[in-house]
Coordinates of C-alpha atoms in Angstrom, one line a residue:
Chain A
X93 CA 0.0 -0.1 0.1
X94 CA 1.5 3.3 -0.8
X95 CA 2.4 5.9 1.7
X96 CA -0.2 8.3 2.3
X97 CA 1.6 11.2 2.0
X98 CA 2.0 10.0 -1.7
X99 CA -1.2 10.1 -2.8
X100 CA -2.5 13.1 -4.8
X101 CA -5.7 15.2 -4.5
X102 CA -5.2 15.8 -8.4
X103 CA -2.5 15.4 -11.0
X104 CA -1.1 17.9 -13.3
X105 CA 0.7 17.5 -16.9
X106 CA 2.6 19.5 -19.4
X107 CA 2.6 16.6 -21.7
X108 CA 4.9 18.2 -24.6
X109 CA 6.0 16.9 -28.2
X110 CA 9.3 15.3 -26.4
X111 CA 8.7 15.3 -22.9
X112 CA 5.8 14.6 -20.1
X113 CA 6.1 16.3 -16.5
X114 CA 3.9 15.6 -14.3
X115 CA 2.9 16.9 -10.8
X116 CA 1.2 15.3 -7.7
X117 CA -0.8 18.0 -6.2
X118 CA -3.1 18.6 -3.1
X119 CA -4.8 22.1 -4.0
X120 CA -2.1 24.7 -5.0
X121 CA 0.8 22.6 -3.1
X122 CA 3.2 20.3 -5.4
X123 CA 4.0 17.0 -3.4
X124 CA 5.9 15.2 -5.9
X125 CA 6.9 15.5 -9.4
X126 CA 8.5 13.3 -12.1
X127 CA 9.4 13.9 -15.7
X128 CA 9.9 11.0 -18.6
X129 CA 11.0 11.2 -22.1
X130 CA 7.3 10.3 -23.3
X131 CA 6.4 12.9 -25.2
X132 CA 3.8 13.1 -27.7
X133 CA 5.9 12.3 -30.8
X134 CA 6.7 9.1 -29.0
X135 CA 3.6 7.8 -28.1
X136 CA 0.6 5.7 -30.8
X137 CA -2.7 7.0 -30.3
X138 CA -3.7 4.5 -27.8
X139 CA -0.7 4.6 -25.7
X140 CA -1.4 7.8 -23.6
X141 CA -3.2 6.0 -21.2
X142 CA -0.6 3.7 -20.0
X143 CA 2.4 6.3 -20.4
X144 CA 0.4 8.3 -17.8
X145 CA -0.2 5.2 -15.6
X146 CA 3.4 4.1 -15.7
X147 CA 4.2 7.4 -14.4
X148 CA 1.6 8.2 -11.6
X149 CA -0.5 5.3 -10.6
X150 CA 1.4 5.3 -7.2
X151 CA 0.1 8.9 -6.4
X152 CA -3.4 7.7 -7.2
X153 CA -5.9 7.1 -4.4
X154 CA -8.8 4.3 -4.4
X155 CA -11.1 7.1 -5.8
X156 CA -11.4 8.8 -9.3
X157 CA -8.4 11.2 -9.8
X158 CA -8.5 14.2 -11.7
X159 CA -6.0 15.3 -13.9
X160 CA -5.7 18.2 -15.9
X161 CA -2.8 18.8 -18.9
X162 CA -1.9 21.3 -21.3
X163 CA 0.4 20.6 -24.5
X164 CA 0.4 18.9 -27.6
X165 CA -1.3 15.8 -25.9
X166 CA -4.4 17.7 -27.3
X167 CA -2.9 17.5 -31.0
X168 CA -4.4 15.6 -33.7
X169 CA -1.9 13.3 -33.1
X170 CA -2.2 13.5 -29.2
X171 CA -4.4 11.1 -26.9
X172 CA -7.4 13.1 -28.3
X173 CA -7.4 15.9 -30.5
X174 CA -8.7 19.6 -28.6
X175 CA -10.2 22.2 -31.3
X176 CA -7.9 25.3 -31.2
X177 CA -10.1 28.2 -29.8
X178 CA -9.8 31.5 -32.2
X179 CA -8.2 34.9 -30.5
X180 CA -9.0 37.0 -29.2
X181 CA -10.1 35.2 -26.4
X182 CA -9.3 34.2 -22.9
X183 CA -6.6 31.4 -22.6
X184 CA -9.1 29.1 -22.3
X185 CA -8.2 27.2 -18.7
X186 CA -11.9 27.2 -18.0
X187 CA -13.4 24.9 -20.7
X188 CA -10.7 22.0 -21.1
X189 CA -11.7 18.8 -22.8
X190 CA -12.2 15.1 -21.2
X191 CA -10.0 12.6 -23.1
X192 CA -11.5 9.0 -23.2
X193 CA -9.6 6.6 -20.7
X194 CA -10.5 2.9 -20.1
X195 CA -9.4 3.3 -16.0
X196 CA -12.6 4.1 -13.5
X197 CA -10.0 5.7 -11.9
X198 CA -8.8 8.3 -14.0
X199 CA -10.7 11.9 -15.1
X200 CA -8.4 13.3 -17.9
X201 CA -9.2 16.8 -19.0
X202 CA -6.8 18.4 -22.0
X203 CA -6.8 22.3 -22.4
X204 CA -7.5 23.5 -26.1
X205 CA -4.8 25.8 -27.6
X206 CA -5.2 28.6 -29.7
X207 CA -5.4 29.3 -33.0
X208 CA -5.2 33.0 -35.0
X209 CA -7.0 33.1 -38.7
X210 CA -4.7 35.5 -40.6
X211 CA -1.8 35.4 -40.0
X212 CA -2.0 31.8 -39.5
X213 CA -1.0 30.8 -36.4
X214 CA -1.1 28.5 -33.5
X215 CA -0.3 27.7 -29.9
X216 CA -0.4 24.5 -27.5
X217 CA 0.7 24.6 -24.0
X218 CA 1.6 28.6 -24.0
X219 CA -1.7 29.5 -23.4
X220 CA -1.8 27.5 -19.9
X221 CA 2.0 29.6 -19.4
X222 CA 0.4 32.7 -20.1
X223 CA -3.1 32.0 -17.9
X224 CA -0.7 31.1 -15.3
X225 CA 1.3 34.7 -15.5
X226 CA -1.9 36.5 -15.6
X227 CA -3.4 34.3 -12.2
X228 CA -0.3 35.3 -10.5
X229 CA -0.1 39.5 -12.2
X230 CA -3.7 40.1 -12.0
X231 CA -4.3 43.1 -14.3
X232 CA -1.2 42.6 -16.7
X233 CA -1.6 44.3 -20.1
X234 CA 1.6 44.1 -22.6
X235 CA 3.7 41.9 -24.4
X236 CA 4.9 38.2 -23.5
X237 CA 7.5 36.7 -25.0
X238 CA 7.8 32.8 -24.6
X239 CA 11.0 32.0 -25.8
X240 CA 11.6 28.0 -27.1
X241 CA 11.6 25.7 -30.0
X242 CA 8.8 28.1 -31.6
X243 CA 9.3 31.5 -29.6
X244 CA 5.6 32.9 -29.1
X245 CA 4.9 37.1 -28.9
X246 CA 1.7 37.4 -27.5
X247 CA -0.3 40.5 -26.9
X248 CA -2.6 40.1 -23.8
X249 CA -4.9 42.9 -23.2
X250 CA -8.0 42.9 -20.5
X251 CA -7.1 39.3 -19.5
X252 CA -7.5 38.2 -23.2
X253 CA -5.0 37.1 -25.8
X254 CA -5.1 39.9 -28.5
X255 CA -2.5 38.4 -31.2
X256 CA 0.4 36.3 -31.5
X257 CA 2.9 35.6 -33.6
X258 CA 5.3 32.5 -34.0
X259 CA 8.9 32.3 -34.9
X260 CA 11.1 29.3 -35.6
X261 CA 13.9 30.8 -33.8
X262 CA 14.9 28.0 -31.3
X263 CA 14.6 25.0 -34.2
X264 CA 16.7 26.9 -36.3
X265 CA 19.5 27.5 -34.0
X266 CA 19.2 23.8 -33.3
X267 CA 19.5 22.8 -36.8
X268 CA 21.7 25.0 -38.1
X269 CA 24.1 24.5 -34.9
X270 CA 23.7 21.0 -34.8
X271 CA 23.2 19.6 -38.7
X272 CA 24.2 22.4 -41.2
X273 CA 27.7 23.5 -42.1
X274 CA 28.1 25.7 -39.1
X275 CA 28.4 22.8 -36.9
X276 CA 32.1 22.7 -37.6
X277 CA 32.5 26.1 -36.6
X278 CA 30.1 26.4 -33.4
X279 CA 30.4 25.1 -29.7
X280 CA 28.2 23.7 -27.7
X281 CA 28.3 25.6 -24.7
X282 CA 30.3 29.4 -23.8
X283 CA 29.4 32.8 -24.3
X284 CA 31.0 35.9 -25.8
X285 CA 28.4 38.9 -24.9
X286 CA 29.9 40.7 -27.2
X287 CA 29.7 38.8 -30.2
X288 CA 26.1 38.3 -29.1
X289 CA 25.5 42.1 -29.1
X290 CA 27.2 42.9 -32.0
X291 CA 25.1 40.1 -34.1
X292 CA 21.5 41.3 -32.3
X293 CA 22.5 44.6 -33.4
X294 CA 23.3 43.4 -37.3
X295 CA 20.0 41.8 -38.6
X296 CA 17.8 43.8 -35.7
X297 CA 18.8 46.9 -38.6
X298 CA 19.2 44.7 -41.2
X299 CA 17.3 41.4 -41.0
X300 CA 18.0 40.6 -45.1
X301 CA 21.3 39.7 -44.0
X302 CA 20.4 37.0 -41.9
X303 CA 21.2 33.8 -44.5
X304 CA 24.5 35.7 -45.8
X305 CA 25.3 36.4 -42.1
X306 CA 24.9 32.8 -41.1
X307 CA 27.3 31.6 -43.6
X308 CA 29.9 34.6 -42.6
X309 CA 29.9 32.2 -39.3
X310 CA 32.0 29.4 -41.5
X311 CA 33.7 32.1 -43.2
X312 CA 35.0 33.7 -40.1
X313 CA 36.1 30.4 -38.9
X314 CA 37.9 29.5 -41.9
X315 CA 39.5 33.2 -42.5
X316 CA 40.3 34.7 -38.9
X317 CA 39.8 31.9 -36.0
X318 CA 36.5 33.2 -34.8
X319 CA 36.4 30.7 -31.6
X320 CA 33.5 28.7 -30.9
X321 CA 31.9 30.2 -28.1
X322 CA 32.0 33.3 -30.3
X323 CA 30.2 31.9 -33.2
X324 CA 27.7 30.5 -31.0
X325 CA 26.9 33.4 -29.7
X326 CA 26.9 35.2 -32.8
X327 CA 24.2 32.7 -34.3
X328 CA 22.1 33.1 -31.0
X329 CA 22.2 36.7 -31.7
X330 CA 21.7 37.0 -35.9
X331 CA 18.4 34.9 -35.0
X332 CA 17.0 36.7 -32.4
X333 CA 18.1 39.9 -34.0
X334 CA 16.1 39.2 -36.9
X335 CA 13.1 38.1 -34.8
X336 CA 13.2 41.4 -32.8
X337 CA 13.1 43.3 -36.5
X338 CA 10.1 41.4 -37.4
X339 CA 8.0 41.4 -33.9
X340 CA 9.0 45.3 -33.4
X341 CA 5.5 46.3 -33.6
X342 CA 5.1 43.9 -30.9
X343 CA 7.4 45.0 -28.1
X344 CA 8.3 48.7 -29.2
X345 CA 6.6 51.1 -25.8
X346 CA 5.0 48.2 -24.7
X347 CA 5.7 46.4 -21.1
X348 CA 7.5 43.1 -21.7
X349 CA 7.4 39.7 -19.9
X350 CA 9.6 36.9 -21.1
X351 CA 8.5 33.5 -20.0
X352 CA 10.7 30.5 -20.4
X353 CA 13.2 28.2 -19.3
X354 CA 16.5 30.4 -18.4
X355 CA 18.9 28.9 -20.7
X356 CA 16.5 30.1 -23.9
X357 CA 15.0 33.0 -22.4
X358 CA 18.3 35.2 -20.9
X359 CA 19.3 36.1 -24.4
X360 CA 15.7 37.2 -25.5
X361 CA 16.0 39.5 -22.0
X362 CA 19.3 40.5 -22.8
X363 CA 18.4 41.7 -26.4
X364 CA 15.6 43.0 -25.0
X365 CA 17.9 45.3 -22.7
X366 CA 20.1 46.4 -25.7
X367 CA 16.7 48.0 -27.7
X368 CA 16.2 49.6 -24.1
X369 CA 13.3 47.0 -23.3
X370 CA 13.5 46.5 -19.5
X371 CA 12.0 42.8 -19.6
X372 CA 11.0 41.1 -16.9
X373 CA 11.4 37.1 -16.2
X374 CA 8.9 34.2 -15.4
X375 CA 9.7 30.8 -15.1
X376 CA 8.5 28.9 -17.5
X377 CA 7.5 25.8 -15.4
X378 CA 6.1 27.9 -12.4
X379 CA 3.3 29.6 -15.0
X380 CA 2.6 26.0 -16.2
X381 CA 1.7 25.0 -13.3
X382 CA -0.5 28.3 -12.2
X383 CA -2.1 27.7 -15.4
X384 CA -3.0 24.4 -14.3
X385 CA -4.2 25.0 -11.2
X386 CA -6.2 27.8 -12.2
X387 CA -7.9 25.3 -14.6
X388 CA -8.1 22.8 -11.8
X389 CA -10.2 26.1 -9.3
X390 CA -12.4 27.0 -12.3
X391 CA -13.2 23.0 -12.4
X392 CA -13.5 22.9 -8.4
X393 CA -16.2 25.8 -8.7
X394 CA -18.0 24.6 -11.8
X395 CA -18.7 21.1 -9.8
Chain B
X146 CA 44.2 -4.6 -71.5
X147 CA 41.8 -1.7 -72.0
X148 CA 40.0 -0.8 -74.8
X149 CA 42.7 1.8 -76.2
X150 CA 39.2 4.1 -77.0
X151 CA 38.9 4.7 -73.4
X152 CA 42.6 6.0 -72.3
X153 CA 42.0 9.4 -71.9
X154 CA 44.6 12.0 -72.5
X155 CA 43.6 13.8 -69.2
X156 CA 41.0 13.6 -66.6
X157 CA 38.9 16.4 -65.2
X158 CA 37.4 16.3 -61.5
X159 CA 34.7 17.9 -59.7
X160 CA 35.2 16.7 -56.2
X161 CA 32.8 18.2 -54.0
X162 CA 31.8 17.3 -50.3
X163 CA 29.2 14.6 -51.2
X164 CA 30.1 13.6 -54.6
X165 CA 33.1 12.7 -57.0
X166 CA 32.2 13.6 -60.9
X167 CA 35.1 12.5 -63.4
X168 CA 35.3 13.2 -67.2
X169 CA 37.9 11.2 -68.9
X170 CA 39.3 14.3 -71.7
X171 CA 41.0 14.1 -75.1
X172 CA 41.5 17.6 -75.4
X173 CA 38.1 19.7 -74.5
X174 CA 36.3 16.4 -75.7
X175 CA 34.8 14.0 -73.1
X176 CA 35.3 10.5 -74.0
X177 CA 33.3 9.0 -70.9
X178 CA 32.7 10.3 -67.7
X179 CA 31.5 8.6 -63.9
X180 CA 30.0 9.9 -60.5
X181 CA 30.3 8.6 -57.2
X182 CA 29.5 9.2 -53.9
X183 CA 33.2 9.1 -52.6
X184 CA 32.7 12.9 -51.3
X185 CA 35.6 14.9 -49.7
X186 CA 33.2 14.4 -46.3
X187 CA 33.3 10.8 -46.4
X188 CA 36.8 10.3 -47.1
X189 CA 40.1 9.9 -44.8
X190 CA 43.0 12.2 -45.7
X191 CA 45.2 8.9 -47.2
X192 CA 41.9 8.0 -48.7
X193 CA 41.6 10.0 -51.8
X194 CA 44.6 8.3 -54.4
X195 CA 42.8 4.7 -53.7
X196 CA 39.2 6.7 -53.9
X197 CA 40.5 8.3 -57.3
X198 CA 42.3 4.9 -59.1
X199 CA 39.1 2.9 -58.1
X200 CA 37.0 5.4 -60.3
X201 CA 39.2 5.9 -62.9
X202 CA 42.4 3.6 -63.0
X203 CA 41.2 1.9 -66.9
X204 CA 41.2 5.6 -68.1
X205 CA 44.7 5.7 -67.6
X206 CA 47.5 5.0 -70.4
X207 CA 51.1 3.2 -69.5
X208 CA 52.5 6.8 -68.9
X209 CA 51.6 9.7 -66.7
X210 CA 48.2 10.9 -66.6
X211 CA 47.5 14.6 -65.5
X212 CA 44.5 15.2 -63.8
X213 CA 43.1 18.7 -62.8
X214 CA 40.6 18.9 -59.8
X215 CA 38.3 21.6 -58.3
X216 CA 36.2 21.5 -55.5
X217 CA 36.3 20.6 -51.8
X218 CA 38.9 18.4 -52.2
X219 CA 41.4 21.7 -51.7
X220 CA 40.0 22.3 -48.5
X221 CA 41.9 21.4 -45.0
X222 CA 40.3 18.5 -44.6
X223 CA 40.5 16.9 -48.3
X224 CA 43.4 15.5 -50.3
X225 CA 45.8 18.6 -49.9
X226 CA 44.8 21.9 -48.7
X227 CA 45.3 24.8 -51.4
X228 CA 45.6 28.2 -50.0
X229 CA 42.8 30.5 -51.0
X230 CA 43.3 33.3 -53.5
X231 CA 42.0 36.3 -52.0
X232 CA 39.5 38.7 -54.8
X233 CA 39.7 40.9 -56.2
X234 CA 41.8 38.5 -58.4
X235 CA 41.0 36.1 -61.8
X236 CA 39.7 32.7 -61.1
X237 CA 42.9 31.2 -60.3
X238 CA 42.7 28.1 -63.2
X239 CA 45.9 29.3 -63.9
X240 CA 47.8 28.1 -60.9
X241 CA 46.6 24.8 -59.7
X242 CA 48.4 23.2 -56.5
X243 CA 50.0 20.1 -57.1
X244 CA 48.8 17.4 -54.5
X245 CA 51.2 14.3 -53.8
X246 CA 50.6 11.2 -55.1
X247 CA 52.3 7.7 -54.3
X248 CA 51.4 6.2 -58.0
X249 CA 53.9 7.4 -60.3
X250 CA 51.3 7.7 -62.9
X251 CA 49.6 10.3 -61.6
X252 CA 50.3 13.8 -61.8
X253 CA 47.3 15.7 -59.7
X254 CA 46.2 19.3 -59.5
X255 CA 43.6 21.1 -57.3
X256 CA 42.6 24.7 -58.5
X257 CA 42.6 27.1 -55.4
X258 CA 39.5 28.4 -54.1
X259 CA 38.9 32.1 -53.2
X260 CA 37.8 34.3 -50.0
X261 CA 37.0 37.4 -49.3
X262 CA 38.1 39.0 -46.2
X263 CA 35.7 41.2 -45.1
X264 CA 32.9 40.4 -45.0
X265 CA 34.7 37.2 -44.9
X266 CA 33.3 34.6 -47.2
X267 CA 35.2 31.7 -49.2
X268 CA 34.3 29.8 -52.1
X269 CA 35.5 26.1 -53.4
X270 CA 34.6 24.9 -57.2
X271 CA 32.4 27.9 -58.0
X272 CA 35.6 30.2 -58.9
X273 CA 36.0 27.0 -61.6
X274 CA 32.8 27.3 -63.0
X275 CA 33.0 31.1 -63.2
X276 CA 36.3 30.6 -65.1
X277 CA 34.3 28.2 -67.5
X278 CA 31.7 30.6 -68.3
X279 CA 34.2 33.4 -68.7
X280 CA 36.0 31.6 -71.2
X281 CA 32.7 30.5 -73.2
X282 CA 31.4 34.3 -72.8
X283 CA 34.8 36.4 -72.8
X284 CA 34.1 39.8 -71.7
X285 CA 31.1 39.2 -69.7
X286 CA 30.8 41.5 -67.2
X287 CA 28.0 41.6 -64.4
X288 CA 26.7 39.5 -61.6
X289 CA 26.6 35.4 -61.2
X290 CA 24.6 33.8 -59.3
X291 CA 25.1 30.5 -58.0
X292 CA 22.8 28.3 -56.6
X293 CA 23.0 25.7 -54.5
X294 CA 23.4 24.4 -50.8
X295 CA 25.3 27.5 -50.0
X296 CA 24.4 29.9 -53.0
X297 CA 27.4 32.4 -54.2
X298 CA 26.4 35.9 -55.8
X299 CA 29.4 37.1 -57.6
X300 CA 30.4 40.5 -59.1
X301 CA 32.8 39.8 -62.2
X302 CA 34.5 42.9 -64.3
X303 CA 37.1 42.7 -66.4
X304 CA 37.8 39.2 -66.2
X305 CA 38.5 39.2 -62.3
X306 CA 35.9 38.1 -59.4
X307 CA 35.8 41.6 -57.6
X308 CA 33.6 40.6 -54.7
X309 CA 30.8 37.7 -53.6
X310 CA 28.8 36.4 -50.8
X311 CA 27.1 33.4 -49.8
X312 CA 23.9 32.5 -48.7
X313 CA 23.0 29.5 -46.7
X314 CA 19.4 29.1 -48.7
X315 CA 19.8 25.8 -50.0
X316 CA 20.9 23.6 -46.9
X317 CA 17.9 25.8 -44.7
X318 CA 15.1 24.4 -47.4
X319 CA 17.0 21.2 -47.0
X320 CA 17.3 20.9 -42.8
X321 CA 13.6 23.3 -42.9
X322 CA 11.7 20.8 -45.2
X323 CA 13.1 17.6 -44.2
X324 CA 14.1 17.8 -40.5
X325 CA 12.1 20.7 -38.7
X326 CA 8.2 20.9 -37.6
X327 CA 8.0 21.7 -41.4
X328 CA 8.3 18.5 -42.8
X329 CA 4.8 17.2 -41.8
X330 CA 3.3 19.9 -44.2
X331 CA 6.2 20.4 -46.9
X332 CA 5.7 17.7 -49.8
X333 CA 9.0 16.3 -51.8
X334 CA 8.0 17.4 -55.0
X335 CA 5.4 19.4 -56.8
X336 CA 5.4 23.3 -57.5
X337 CA 3.0 26.1 -57.3
X338 CA 4.2 29.0 -59.2
X339 CA 1.3 31.7 -57.5
X340 CA 2.1 30.2 -54.1
X341 CA 6.1 30.5 -54.8
X342 CA 5.7 34.2 -56.6
X343 CA 3.4 35.4 -53.5
X344 CA 6.1 34.2 -51.1
X345 CA 8.8 35.8 -53.1
X346 CA 7.0 38.9 -52.9
X347 CA 6.6 38.0 -49.0
X348 CA 10.2 38.5 -48.1
X349 CA 11.6 40.4 -50.8
X350 CA 9.3 43.3 -49.3
X351 CA 9.2 42.6 -45.9
X352 CA 12.6 40.2 -45.1
X353 CA 12.5 40.4 -41.3
X354 CA 9.2 38.4 -41.6
X355 CA 11.3 35.2 -42.7
X356 CA 11.2 33.5 -39.3
X357 CA 7.5 34.2 -39.0
X358 CA 6.5 33.6 -42.2
X359 CA 7.9 29.8 -42.0
X360 CA 5.9 28.7 -39.2
X361 CA 2.8 30.2 -41.2
X362 CA 3.7 27.3 -43.5
X363 CA 2.3 24.8 -40.6
X364 CA 0.0 26.7 -39.4
X365 CA -1.3 27.3 -42.7
X366 CA -1.6 23.8 -43.2
X367 CA -3.1 22.7 -39.5
X368 CA -5.9 25.5 -40.0
X369 CA -6.2 25.9 -44.1
X370 CA -5.4 23.0 -45.3
X371 CA -2.7 24.3 -47.6
X372 CA -1.3 21.6 -49.9
X373 CA 2.3 20.1 -49.8
X374 CA 3.3 21.2 -52.9
X375 CA 1.7 25.0 -52.2
X376 CA 4.2 24.6 -48.9
X377 CA 7.3 23.6 -50.8
X378 CA 7.3 26.6 -52.7
X379 CA 6.2 29.0 -50.3
X380 CA 8.8 27.8 -48.3
X381 CA 11.2 28.0 -51.6
X382 CA 10.0 31.6 -52.3
X383 CA 10.3 32.8 -48.7
X384 CA 14.0 32.1 -48.8
X385 CA 14.7 33.1 -52.2
X386 CA 12.8 36.2 -51.3
X387 CA 14.9 37.0 -48.2
X388 CA 18.0 36.2 -50.4
X389 CA 16.8 38.6 -53.3
X390 CA 16.1 41.4 -49.9
X391 CA 19.9 40.8 -49.3
X392 CA 21.2 40.6 -52.6
X393 CA 19.7 43.5 -54.1
X394 CA 22.9 45.9 -54.5
X395 CA 24.5 43.1 -56.7
X396 CA 21.6 42.3 -59.3
X397 CA 19.6 45.9 -59.2
X398 CA 20.2 47.3 -62.9
X399 CA 23.0 44.2 -63.7
X400 CA 23.1 41.8 -66.4
X401 CA 22.8 38.1 -64.3
X402 CA 23.6 35.1 -65.6
X403 CA 22.8 31.8 -63.4
X404 CA 25.2 29.2 -63.4
X405 CA 24.0 25.1 -61.7
X406 CA 21.5 22.6 -62.1
X407 CA 18.3 22.9 -63.8
X408 CA 16.2 22.1 -60.2
X409 CA 18.1 24.3 -58.0
X410 CA 18.5 27.2 -60.9
X411 CA 15.1 27.5 -62.0
X412 CA 13.0 29.1 -59.2
X413 CA 16.2 31.7 -59.2
X414 CA 15.7 32.4 -62.9
X415 CA 11.9 33.0 -61.8
X416 CA 12.2 34.7 -58.8
X417 CA 14.7 37.3 -60.9
X418 CA 12.2 37.3 -63.3
X419 CA 9.5 38.5 -60.8
X420 CA 11.7 41.4 -60.3
X421 CA 12.2 42.4 -63.8
X422 CA 15.8 41.2 -64.1
X423 CA 16.5 38.4 -67.5
X424 CA 18.9 36.3 -66.0
X425 CA 20.5 33.5 -68.6
X426 CA 21.2 30.0 -67.6
X427 CA 24.4 28.0 -67.8
X428 CA 24.0 24.6 -67.2
X429 CA 26.7 23.5 -63.7
X430 CA 28.4 20.6 -64.7
X431 CA 29.3 22.4 -68.5
X432 CA 30.9 25.4 -66.8
X433 CA 32.9 23.2 -64.3
X434 CA 34.1 21.2 -67.4
X435 CA 35.2 24.5 -69.5
X436 CA 36.8 25.6 -66.0
X437 CA 38.5 22.7 -65.8
X438 CA 39.6 22.4 -69.9
X439 CA 40.7 26.5 -69.3
X440 CA 43.1 24.8 -66.6
X441 CA 44.3 22.2 -68.5
X442 CA 45.2 24.9 -71.7
X443 CA 47.1 27.3 -69.4
X444 CA 49.0 24.2 -68.3
X445 CA 49.7 22.9 -71.6
X446 CA 50.7 26.7 -72.8
X447 CA 53.0 26.3 -69.6
X448 CA 54.9 23.8 -70.5

């Protein structure tokens, strides 16, 4: 019989493309947490419930346990497709969709993603982080930047997501640094703030030079012995500088918060600072959990 | 004993990162040709001579056969590193470097690549295609565009390469189409000229939108059922449009020739046409061979 202190009142899940993060909750308090590589992309349609039970069965009591999830688990290839909610709208944490489950001990709900018809754009998971941020910062209006594989810039006003745009910056950084010809010139770690700042400047002012400036990273290694650390920082700066050029109508003259993990968020905060924009930083996992907790509060209030 | 008609007077090689192309030559006439996947990247330093002999031994007569090569075979990781020649300069087909060979039946020479100190840039192989183009088009001045994994834009005047710039457009197209999240939305084949033209327009006029427009390819599939052919054409157009925005000082008001294989060259010719620039097309392999033949002529004239 499991230790009584292990039994969760409910379970929070951040179920993304490559990772599954689970928290055992009592109210808003985390009593345990776990993480696996059972991401949405690795699981067949009928594999979601078994993957979840493998991870959290010993958190479950004899009755029925509520599970609230966000992320790619609600995509077409996920556990159950939850239709996107169109902007402008509040982040839809108050209206999660129930996913089918075999076990009578599970009640699983998935928070829908959001879509924008024109320009076409979608998000899954970030809406929950945004709900969390707004739960912790009531009445906050401004721009949220959520760095990641696909970085989002989101205009929030009066508790609603008004519009947003996505940039493939994180995915480009990974592909270029690890799989393109630049991999020979770019370090896996290390940071050179001057190289980063100069690169942000270059593409912020002349974004069209990006594809040429990328190859110049290789040439500067061959001709001028540029260090792997400088090349890595410069690659990050070139991509973020071009992103700032495109997202300028979002952040110019607005208050900005950056939500994410520290490593991808730090260069965004620095690049915004270089534009004279003092962005605040909010931890991504904490915002996710706050958003899932807000969803739980809505469910409890409704029953 | 090999058929007498197979014996080459000399052998021309286009030895790139992933392919080795060889021609058996008599004067400027091709008497045979072969190709393998023994590219520079797959061969250890002492493996170049054996790889060459495997491919061409039966073309060689009893005496010593001259071999003239261009491409990445002259890189740091190649058969023998040939130092870059700095622009402005003529394409250095008149001054190839001899590579060490064990066999007394081989005399191998490699045409150097070219470099530009600032902005830092390098080429290996294209200088030979340019020499070939200029041999076939004496007195030609203008801009050469050489599409490929790393597309080059080259300013040619009075027989010299004045300056050049490289764009990673081809490599970005391959990485994004095959390895990013866009692979789910992008076809392997097919063409939609309207989608291509619209996309060229979008990033030609607003190049900073590139990283956002890329993700919109995924969103337009999820929300609006964009076809894989349209997505593929649009990806090509977005990347080439941004490249045209950056290379505009090169091509604006100049005569332009596109040198390359038909598949990568065609969208460039079309995109330039959309800007009102009537580019001529020259086959890449034919230009390489003409450049190597020009190198051979110089060697014969010098002995």
